């Protein structure tokens, strides 16, 4: 008899609930292999969650590379509104905090993206390079003083948080708050971070849903307050940080307080978690594949570009995003109707056998490597991709140059999440 979570996949259950995402990774990957092969239905039953109920309780899973790529490009057919990162629509009062540009279509999306792209120009990134190297060096200095403990908290989470705080000019008095707040938001599926809630399925209780919504609202509110205080200060006294660029720029096309606060939340949460996840997976993957590490160390500068792309493909930090069908269409053999939800499974597209030879092999020489780990091509392709690559390059160079025997010890503690392929804790030695 098939394991329970596999039976749920076979009947359209599981992919949107916590039971499936608590299963071992190997079993989840096997389920997506079966989905790509057409062995089980791709209709997903979306769990009923109090406060988040909407009229459509089913979604169609896009699991093939070609589907994900085309849906990413076709914003005319597949809308990001009202939400792109939740299986159900958020209650209206949460939109204030989580209605960022990833949940927008044009023209609002293009206008916001144009303004915030000031934060990622070559000039800004070049200015950050010295600070980035300094941060990475200080992290390894501290590891050598303290000894190895938890790679996630000592290294993987610390670097992106510090980089983002430096970018935005977040005062020191707020910085210790950022990490637990981001854990609360992106760890909403995980009982370690969500107040002990263990189920996001059809058995989610009213009490658990209340805890969930209250926790998200509280974390969002606190980050908004920090953002608003920072923005007000920069409007009065601009500096050379990114916050000043966005709220007090010289071209007068600046973000409103609401827009800036939404972008602030998006950057400190997503910009932190994706790098944290990729760096943690990188060190564990190189521990599991010492031949790949030897190859990287033999020619770090020549190999690191390909290594980063393969780390992102293999680990796929962001598992999926949602789109909402705008009109009747026939899409890759499936008839879809307005109001249907589709889930773009980047993790499955990145293991598509039709695109990647030996997709379950970690190979830093893989070429071509047309992965969708930064999102599919189109208007919502990751705006911070160049910064992400620089952060990973500088940190991995510093680690493997100064700690050549760095390796993980034991299995990582993985985040329970249908959104982020996260690692919460990871022991290591050097």
Coordinates of C-alpha atoms in Angstrom, one line a residue:
X1 CA 0.0 0.0 0.0
X2 CA 1.3 3.5 -0.9
X3 CA 2.4 5.8 2.0
X4 CA -0.5 8.1 3.0
X5 CA 1.1 11.2 1.6
X6 CA 1.5 9.5 -1.8
X7 CA -2.1 8.4 -1.8
X8 CA -3.0 12.0 -1.2
X9 CA -1.0 13.2 -4.1
X10 CA -2.7 10.6 -6.3
X11 CA -6.1 12.0 -5.4
X12 CA -5.2 15.6 -5.7
X13 CA -4.5 16.2 -2.0
X14 CA -1.3 17.1 -0.3
X15 CA 0.7 19.5 -2.5
X16 CA -1.0 22.5 -0.8
X17 CA -0.9 21.2 2.7
X18 CA 1.6 20.6 5.5
X19 CA 1.4 16.8 5.6
X20 CA 3.0 16.5 2.1
X21 CA 5.7 19.1 2.8
X22 CA 6.7 17.3 6.1
X23 CA 7.6 14.2 4.2
X24 CA 11.2 13.3 3.4
X25 CA 12.6 15.2 0.4
X26 CA 13.2 12.1 -1.6
X27 CA 9.6 11.1 -1.4
X28 CA 8.4 14.5 -2.4
X29 CA 10.7 14.5 -5.4
X30 CA 9.4 11.1 -6.4
X31 CA 5.8 12.5 -6.2
X32 CA 6.8 15.2 -8.7
X33 CA 8.4 12.7 -10.9
X34 CA 5.1 10.9 -11.0
X35 CA 3.2 14.1 -11.7
X36 CA 5.4 14.9 -14.6
X37 CA 5.0 11.4 -15.9
X38 CA 1.2 11.8 -15.8
X39 CA 0.7 8.9 -13.4
X40 CA -1.4 11.0 -11.0
X41 CA -3.9 13.9 -11.4
X42 CA -2.5 17.4 -11.3
X43 CA -5.6 18.8 -9.8
X44 CA -4.7 20.0 -6.3
X45 CA -7.3 20.3 -3.5
X46 CA -6.6 23.6 -1.7
X47 CA -7.2 23.2 2.0
X48 CA -9.9 25.2 3.7
X49 CA -8.2 27.6 6.2
X50 CA -10.4 29.8 8.3
X51 CA -10.0 33.5 7.5
X52 CA -8.5 32.6 4.1
X53 CA -11.4 30.9 2.4
X54 CA -12.1 31.9 -1.2
X55 CA -14.4 30.6 -3.8
X56 CA -12.0 28.2 -5.6
X57 CA -10.7 25.3 -3.7
X58 CA -8.8 23.6 -6.5
X59 CA -5.6 24.5 -8.5
X60 CA -3.9 23.0 -11.5
X61 CA -0.2 22.1 -11.0
X62 CA 2.3 23.2 -13.7
X63 CA 5.1 20.8 -13.3
X64 CA 6.9 20.8 -16.6
X65 CA 9.7 23.2 -17.5
X66 CA 7.9 24.4 -20.7
X67 CA 4.7 25.1 -18.9
X68 CA 6.3 27.1 -16.1
X69 CA 8.4 29.2 -18.6
X70 CA 5.4 30.0 -20.8
X71 CA 3.1 30.8 -17.9
X72 CA 5.8 33.1 -16.4
X73 CA 5.8 35.1 -19.7
X74 CA 2.1 35.2 -20.2
X75 CA 0.9 37.7 -17.7
X76 CA -2.1 38.3 -20.0
X77 CA -3.3 34.8 -19.2
X78 CA -1.9 34.3 -15.8
X79 CA -2.3 37.1 -13.3
X80 CA -0.4 37.7 -10.1
X81 CA -3.4 39.4 -8.5
X82 CA -4.9 39.1 -6.0
X83 CA -2.0 37.0 -4.7
X84 CA 1.0 35.0 -6.0
X85 CA 2.4 33.5 -2.9
X86 CA -0.5 32.0 -0.9
X87 CA -2.6 29.0 -1.7
X88 CA -5.7 31.0 -0.7
X89 CA -6.4 34.7 -0.9
X90 CA -5.2 36.6 2.2
X91 CA -7.8 38.4 4.2
X92 CA -8.1 42.0 3.2
X93 CA -6.4 43.4 6.3
X94 CA -3.2 41.5 5.5
X95 CA -2.9 43.0 2.0
X96 CA -1.6 46.2 3.6
X97 CA 1.5 44.3 4.7
X98 CA 1.9 41.6 2.0
X99 CA 0.5 43.3 -1.1
X100 CA 4.0 43.8 -2.6
X101 CA 4.8 44.0 -6.3
X102 CA 5.1 40.3 -6.6
X103 CA 1.3 40.3 -6.1
X104 CA 0.8 43.0 -8.8
X105 CA 0.2 43.1 -12.6
X106 CA 1.0 45.9 -14.9
X107 CA 0.8 48.9 -14.9
X108 CA 1.2 48.9 -11.1
X109 CA 3.9 46.2 -11.2
X110 CA 6.0 47.9 -13.9
X111 CA 5.9 51.2 -12.2
X112 CA 7.0 49.8 -8.8
X113 CA 9.7 47.6 -10.4
X114 CA 11.1 50.6 -12.3
X115 CA 11.5 52.6 -9.2
X116 CA 12.9 49.9 -7.0
X117 CA 15.3 48.8 -9.7
X118 CA 17.4 51.8 -8.6
X119 CA 18.5 49.6 -5.7
X120 CA 20.1 47.1 -8.1
X121 CA 22.0 49.1 -10.6
X122 CA 25.6 48.2 -11.5
X123 CA 26.7 51.4 -9.7
X124 CA 25.0 50.4 -6.4
X125 CA 26.2 46.8 -6.6
X126 CA 29.8 47.9 -7.3
X127 CA 29.6 50.2 -4.2
X128 CA 28.5 47.3 -2.1
X129 CA 31.3 45.0 -3.2
X130 CA 33.8 46.2 -0.6
X131 CA 31.2 46.0 2.2
X132 CA 30.2 42.6 1.1
X133 CA 33.8 41.3 1.3
X134 CA 34.2 42.9 4.6
X135 CA 31.1 41.2 6.0
X136 CA 32.1 37.8 4.7
X137 CA 35.6 38.1 6.2
X138 CA 34.2 39.1 9.5
X139 CA 31.8 36.2 9.5
X140 CA 34.6 33.7 9.0
X141 CA 36.7 35.6 11.7
X142 CA 33.9 35.0 14.1
X143 CA 33.6 31.3 13.2
X144 CA 37.2 30.8 13.9
X145 CA 36.8 32.5 17.3
X146 CA 33.6 30.9 18.3
X147 CA 33.9 27.4 16.8
X148 CA 31.3 25.7 14.6
X149 CA 27.8 25.5 15.9
X150 CA 24.8 26.2 13.5
X151 CA 25.8 27.1 10.0
X152 CA 22.5 28.7 9.3
X153 CA 22.6 31.2 12.2
X154 CA 26.4 31.7 12.1
X155 CA 26.8 32.2 8.3
X156 CA 23.9 31.6 5.9
X157 CA 21.3 33.8 7.6
X158 CA 23.8 36.4 8.9
X159 CA 25.3 37.5 5.6
X160 CA 22.1 38.5 3.7
X161 CA 20.6 40.1 6.8
X162 CA 23.7 42.3 7.2
X163 CA 23.9 43.1 3.5
X164 CA 20.2 44.1 3.3
X165 CA 20.4 46.2 6.5
X166 CA 23.5 48.0 5.1
X167 CA 21.7 48.6 1.8
X168 CA 18.6 50.1 3.4
X169 CA 20.5 51.9 6.1
X170 CA 18.5 50.2 8.9
X171 CA 19.8 51.5 12.2
X172 CA 21.5 49.0 14.6
X173 CA 18.7 49.3 17.1
X174 CA 16.4 47.5 14.8
X175 CA 18.7 44.9 13.3
X176 CA 18.3 42.2 15.9
X177 CA 14.5 42.2 15.3
X178 CA 14.7 41.5 11.6
X179 CA 15.8 37.8 11.7
X180 CA 13.1 36.5 14.0
X181 CA 10.4 38.5 12.1
X182 CA 11.5 37.0 8.8
X183 CA 11.4 33.5 10.3
X184 CA 7.9 34.2 11.6
X185 CA 6.7 35.2 8.1
X186 CA 8.3 32.6 5.9
X187 CA 8.1 29.9 8.6
X188 CA 4.3 30.1 8.7
X189 CA 4.0 26.3 7.9
X190 CA 6.6 25.3 10.5
X191 CA 5.7 24.8 14.2
X192 CA 9.1 26.1 15.3
X193 CA 8.2 29.6 14.0
X194 CA 4.4 29.8 13.8
X195 CA 3.5 29.3 17.5
X196 CA 3.2 25.5 17.4
X197 CA 0.7 25.1 14.6
X198 CA 1.3 21.7 13.0
X199 CA -1.4 21.5 10.4
X200 CA -2.3 23.6 7.4
X201 CA -4.8 21.1 5.9
X202 CA -8.5 20.7 6.0
X203 CA -8.2 20.0 9.7
X204 CA -6.8 23.4 10.5
X205 CA -8.8 24.7 13.5
X206 CA -10.2 28.1 14.0
X207 CA -7.8 28.6 16.9
X208 CA -4.8 27.7 14.8
X209 CA -6.0 29.9 11.9
X210 CA -6.3 32.8 14.4
X211 CA -2.8 32.2 15.7
X212 CA -1.5 32.1 12.1
X213 CA -3.2 35.3 10.9
X214 CA -2.4 37.1 14.1
X215 CA 1.3 36.1 13.9
X216 CA 1.5 37.3 10.2
X217 CA -0.2 40.5 11.0
X218 CA 2.0 41.2 14.0
X219 CA 5.2 40.6 12.1
X220 CA 4.0 42.6 9.1
X221 CA 3.0 45.5 11.3
X222 CA 6.3 45.6 13.1
X223 CA 8.3 45.7 9.9
X224 CA 6.0 48.4 8.5
X225 CA 6.6 50.5 11.5
X226 CA 10.4 50.1 11.1
X227 CA 10.1 51.0 7.4
X228 CA 7.9 54.0 8.0
X229 CA 10.2 55.4 10.7
X230 CA 13.2 54.9 8.4
X231 CA 11.5 56.5 5.4
X232 CA 10.4 59.6 7.3
X233 CA 13.9 60.1 8.5
X234 CA 15.4 59.8 5.0
X235 CA 12.8 62.2 3.5
X236 CA 14.0 64.8 6.0
X237 CA 17.7 63.9 5.9
X238 CA 18.6 61.8 2.8
X239 CA 21.8 59.8 2.8
X240 CA 23.5 57.7 0.2
X241 CA 21.6 54.5 1.1
X242 CA 18.9 52.7 -1.0
X243 CA 16.1 53.9 1.2
X244 CA 17.0 57.5 0.3
X245 CA 17.1 56.6 -3.4
X246 CA 13.5 55.2 -3.2
X247 CA 11.7 57.7 -1.1
X248 CA 13.8 60.9 -1.7
X249 CA 15.2 60.5 -5.2
X250 CA 15.9 63.4 -7.4
X251 CA 13.6 62.4 -10.3
X252 CA 10.5 62.9 -8.1
X253 CA 9.1 59.4 -9.1
X254 CA 9.5 58.0 -5.6
X255 CA 7.7 55.2 -3.7
X256 CA 4.8 56.2 -1.5
X257 CA 5.1 55.3 2.2
X258 CA 2.8 52.3 1.6
X259 CA 4.8 51.2 -1.5
X260 CA 8.2 51.6 0.3
X261 CA 7.0 49.6 3.4
X262 CA 5.8 46.8 1.1
X263 CA 9.1 46.7 -0.7
X264 CA 11.0 46.9 2.6
X265 CA 9.1 43.9 3.8
X266 CA 9.7 42.0 0.5
X267 CA 13.4 42.7 0.5
X268 CA 14.2 41.9 4.2
X269 CA 12.1 38.7 4.0
X270 CA 12.7 37.3 0.5
X271 CA 16.2 38.8 0.0
X272 CA 17.2 37.2 3.3
X273 CA 15.6 33.8 3.0
X274 CA 16.6 32.9 -0.5
X275 CA 20.3 33.5 0.1
X276 CA 20.2 31.8 3.4
X277 CA 18.6 28.8 1.8
X278 CA 21.0 28.7 -1.2
X279 CA 24.1 29.0 1.0
X280 CA 23.0 26.3 3.4
X281 CA 22.2 23.9 0.6
X282 CA 25.5 24.7 -1.1
X283 CA 27.6 23.6 1.8
X284 CA 25.5 20.5 2.3
X285 CA 25.6 19.6 -1.4
X286 CA 29.4 20.0 -1.5
X287 CA 29.7 17.7 1.5
X288 CA 27.6 15.1 -0.2
X289 CA 29.5 15.5 -3.5
X290 CA 33.2 15.9 -2.6
X291 CA 34.2 15.4 -6.2
X292 CA 32.3 18.6 -7.1
X293 CA 34.0 20.5 -4.3
X294 CA 37.4 19.4 -5.5
X295 CA 36.5 20.6 -9.0
X296 CA 35.4 24.0 -7.7
X297 CA 38.4 24.5 -5.5
X298 CA 40.8 23.5 -8.3
X299 CA 39.5 26.5 -10.3
X300 CA 37.3 28.6 -8.1
X301 CA 37.0 31.7 -10.4
X302 CA 36.4 29.6 -13.5
X303 CA 33.8 27.3 -11.9
X304 CA 31.9 29.4 -9.4
X305 CA 29.5 30.8 -11.9
X306 CA 28.3 27.4 -13.1
X307 CA 28.4 26.1 -9.5
X308 CA 26.0 28.8 -8.3
X309 CA 23.5 28.1 -11.1
X310 CA 23.6 24.4 -10.3
X311 CA 23.1 25.1 -6.6
X312 CA 20.1 27.2 -7.3
X313 CA 18.7 24.7 -9.8
X314 CA 19.2 21.7 -7.5
X315 CA 18.0 23.3 -4.3
X316 CA 15.3 25.7 -5.8
X317 CA 15.0 28.0 -2.8
X318 CA 11.5 29.2 -3.8
X319 CA 9.4 26.1 -4.5
X320 CA 6.4 27.7 -6.3
X321 CA 4.4 30.7 -7.0
X322 CA 0.7 31.0 -7.9
X323 CA -1.0 32.6 -10.9
X324 CA -4.7 33.2 -11.5
X325 CA -6.3 32.5 -14.9
X326 CA -7.7 35.6 -16.5
X327 CA -9.6 34.1 -19.4
X328 CA -10.6 30.8 -21.0
X329 CA -7.6 29.2 -22.7
X330 CA -6.2 25.8 -23.8
X331 CA -2.8 25.6 -22.2
X332 CA -0.5 22.7 -22.9
X333 CA -3.4 20.3 -23.4
X334 CA -5.5 21.6 -20.5
X335 CA -8.6 23.7 -20.7
X336 CA -8.5 26.4 -18.1
X337 CA -11.2 29.0 -17.1
X338 CA -11.2 32.4 -15.5
X339 CA -10.8 32.1 -11.7
X340 CA -8.8 28.9 -11.9
X341 CA -5.6 28.9 -9.9
X342 CA -2.4 27.4 -11.3
X343 CA 0.7 26.7 -9.2
X344 CA 4.1 27.1 -11.0
X345 CA 6.3 24.4 -9.4
X346 CA 9.8 25.6 -10.0
X347 CA 11.3 22.7 -8.1
X348 CA 9.6 20.3 -10.6
X349 CA 10.5 22.3 -13.7
X350 CA 14.2 22.2 -12.5
X351 CA 14.1 18.4 -12.5
X352 CA 12.3 18.0 -15.8
X353 CA 13.9 15.0 -17.6
X354 CA 13.0 16.6 -21.0
X355 CA 15.3 19.5 -20.3
X356 CA 18.0 18.3 -17.8
X357 CA 20.0 15.2 -18.4
X358 CA 20.3 13.2 -15.1
X359 CA 18.3 15.9 -13.3
X360 CA 18.9 14.4 -9.9
X361 CA 22.7 14.6 -10.2
X362 CA 24.4 17.7 -8.8
X363 CA 26.8 18.8 -11.5
X364 CA 28.5 22.2 -11.4
X365 CA 29.7 21.8 -15.0
X366 CA 26.1 21.4 -16.3
X367 CA 25.6 23.4 -19.5
X368 CA 23.3 24.6 -20.6
X369 CA 21.4 25.1 -17.4
X370 CA 18.2 26.9 -18.2
X371 CA 16.8 26.6 -14.6
X372 CA 13.9 28.6 -13.3
X373 CA 15.3 29.0 -9.7
X374 CA 15.1 32.8 -9.9
X375 CA 11.6 32.5 -11.3
X376 CA 10.6 32.0 -14.9
X377 CA 11.3 34.6 -17.6
X378 CA 9.0 37.5 -17.7
X379 CA 8.0 40.5 -15.7
X380 CA 8.5 38.8 -12.3
X381 CA 12.0 37.4 -12.9
X382 CA 14.0 38.0 -9.7
X383 CA 15.2 41.7 -9.5
X384 CA 18.0 40.9 -7.1
X385 CA 19.6 38.1 -9.1
X386 CA 22.9 39.8 -9.6
X387 CA 23.2 40.7 -5.9
X388 CA 22.3 37.1 -5.0
X389 CA 25.1 35.7 -7.2
X390 CA 27.6 38.2 -5.7
X391 CA 26.7 37.3 -2.1
X392 CA 27.0 33.6 -2.8
X393 CA 30.3 34.0 -4.7
X394 CA 32.0 36.1 -2.0
X395 CA 30.8 34.0 0.9
X396 CA 31.7 30.6 -0.7
X397 CA 35.1 31.9 -1.7
X398 CA 35.8 33.1 1.8
X399 CA 34.6 29.9 3.3
X400 CA 36.5 27.4 1.1
X401 CA 39.6 29.5 1.0
X402 CA 40.0 29.9 4.8
X403 CA 38.1 26.7 5.9
X404 CA 39.1 24.2 3.2
X405 CA 37.8 21.2 5.2
X406 CA 34.4 22.8 5.8
X407 CA 31.6 20.1 5.8
X408 CA 28.3 19.4 7.3
X409 CA 27.8 16.8 10.1
X410 CA 24.5 15.0 10.0
X411 CA 21.3 15.8 8.2
X412 CA 20.1 19.4 8.2
X413 CA 16.8 20.3 10.0
X414 CA 14.5 21.3 7.1
X415 CA 11.8 24.0 7.1
X416 CA 8.3 22.7 6.8
X417 CA 7.0 24.9 4.0
X418 CA 5.2 24.6 0.7
X419 CA 6.9 27.9 -0.4
X420 CA 10.5 27.8 0.7
X421 CA 12.9 24.9 0.5
X422 CA 14.6 26.1 3.6
X423 CA 17.1 24.7 6.1
X424 CA 16.5 25.8 9.7
X425 CA 19.6 24.5 11.4
X426 CA 22.7 22.6 10.1
X427 CA 25.6 21.4 12.1
X428 CA 29.1 21.5 10.6
X429 CA 32.8 21.3 11.2
X430 CA 36.0 22.5 9.7

